Tab-separated table of C-alpha atoms in Angstrom:
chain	number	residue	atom	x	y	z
Z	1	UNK	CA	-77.241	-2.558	10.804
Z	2	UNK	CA	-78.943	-0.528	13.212
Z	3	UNK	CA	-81.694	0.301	10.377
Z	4	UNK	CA	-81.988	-2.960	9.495
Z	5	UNK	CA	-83.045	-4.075	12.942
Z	6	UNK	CA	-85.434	-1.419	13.470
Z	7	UNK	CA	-86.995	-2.566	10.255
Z	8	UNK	CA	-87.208	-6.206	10.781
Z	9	UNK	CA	-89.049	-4.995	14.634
Z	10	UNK	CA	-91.660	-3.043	12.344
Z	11	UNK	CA	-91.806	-6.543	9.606
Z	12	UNK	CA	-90.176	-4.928	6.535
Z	13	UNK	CA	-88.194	-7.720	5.596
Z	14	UNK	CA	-88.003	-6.492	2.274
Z	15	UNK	CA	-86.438	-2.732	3.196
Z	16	UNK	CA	-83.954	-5.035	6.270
Z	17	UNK	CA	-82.659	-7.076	3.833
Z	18	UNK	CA	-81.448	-3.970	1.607
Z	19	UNK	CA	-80.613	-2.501	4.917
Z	20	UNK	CA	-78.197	-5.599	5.551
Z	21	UNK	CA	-76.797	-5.996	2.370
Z	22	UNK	CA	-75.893	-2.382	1.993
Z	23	UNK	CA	-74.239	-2.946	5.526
Z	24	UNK	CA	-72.064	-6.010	4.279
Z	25	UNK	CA	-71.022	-4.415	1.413
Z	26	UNK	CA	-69.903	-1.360	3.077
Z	27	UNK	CA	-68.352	-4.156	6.377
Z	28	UNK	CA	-67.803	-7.432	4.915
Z	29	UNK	CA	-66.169	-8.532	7.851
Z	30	UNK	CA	-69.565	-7.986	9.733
Z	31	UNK	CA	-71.149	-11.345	11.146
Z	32	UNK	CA	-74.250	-9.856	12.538
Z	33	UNK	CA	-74.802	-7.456	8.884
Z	34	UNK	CA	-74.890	-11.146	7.197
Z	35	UNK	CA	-76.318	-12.800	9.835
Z	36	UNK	CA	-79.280	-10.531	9.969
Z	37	UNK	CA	-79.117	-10.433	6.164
Z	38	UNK	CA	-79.921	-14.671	6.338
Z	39	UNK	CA	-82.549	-13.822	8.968
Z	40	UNK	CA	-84.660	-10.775	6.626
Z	41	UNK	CA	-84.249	-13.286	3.469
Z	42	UNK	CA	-85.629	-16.448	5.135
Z	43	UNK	CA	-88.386	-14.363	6.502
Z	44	UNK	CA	-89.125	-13.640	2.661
Z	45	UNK	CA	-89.041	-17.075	2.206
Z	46	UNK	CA	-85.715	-16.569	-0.205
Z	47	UNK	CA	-83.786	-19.641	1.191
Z	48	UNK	CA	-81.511	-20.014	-1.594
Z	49	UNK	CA	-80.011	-16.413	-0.792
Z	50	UNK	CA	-80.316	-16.400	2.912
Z	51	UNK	CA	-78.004	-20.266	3.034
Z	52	UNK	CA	-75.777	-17.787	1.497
Z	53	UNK	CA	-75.602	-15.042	3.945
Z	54	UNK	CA	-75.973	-17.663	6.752
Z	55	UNK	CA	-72.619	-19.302	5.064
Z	56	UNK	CA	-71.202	-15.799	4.652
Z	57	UNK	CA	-71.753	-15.239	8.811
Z	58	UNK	CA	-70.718	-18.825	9.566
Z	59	UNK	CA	-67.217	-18.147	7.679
Z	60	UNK	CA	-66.576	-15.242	10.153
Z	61	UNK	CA	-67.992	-16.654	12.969
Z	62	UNK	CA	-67.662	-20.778	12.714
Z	63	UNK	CA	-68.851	-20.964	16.231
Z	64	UNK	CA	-72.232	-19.161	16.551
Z	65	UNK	CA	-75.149	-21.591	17.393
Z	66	UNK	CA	-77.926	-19.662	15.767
Z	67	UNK	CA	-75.928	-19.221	12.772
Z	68	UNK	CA	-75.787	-23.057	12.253
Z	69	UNK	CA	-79.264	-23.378	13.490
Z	70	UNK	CA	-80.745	-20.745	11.024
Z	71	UNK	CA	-78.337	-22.429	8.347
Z	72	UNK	CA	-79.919	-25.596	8.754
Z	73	UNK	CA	-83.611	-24.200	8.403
Z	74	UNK	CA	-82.676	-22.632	5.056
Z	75	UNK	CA	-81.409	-25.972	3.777
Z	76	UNK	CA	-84.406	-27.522	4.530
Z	77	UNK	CA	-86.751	-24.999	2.953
């Protein structure tokens, strides 16, 4: 996760999203790995995939504003 963020600070969206998806597949039970994951993915414009990552985090976390927020962008992209 930690690699991840470092990459989306320096815009790699492509290498974060590997960075997060190798993170929730080694921690499934991680809500900011898929979280995160959502974020890289929308940032490649990949809706489809981030609304499920964003669904993914929500299931963990049903609570988490940005979640829902950043759920709602992907479904309108």
């Amino acid at each position: 996760v930690t690699r991840g963020k470092v990459l989306l600070a320096w815009h790699a969206y492509e290498e974060a999203a590997q960075a997060f998806r190798r993170a929730a597949q080694l921690e499934a039970a991680s809500f900011i790995a898929w979280f995160s994951l959502g974020y890289a993915l929308g940032r490649l414009y990949r809706w489809e995939e981030a609304l499920e990552a964003y669904e993914r985090a929500l299931a963990l976390t049903p609570d988490h504003s940005g979640g829902w927020n950043n759920k709602g962008v992907a479904l309108t992209r």
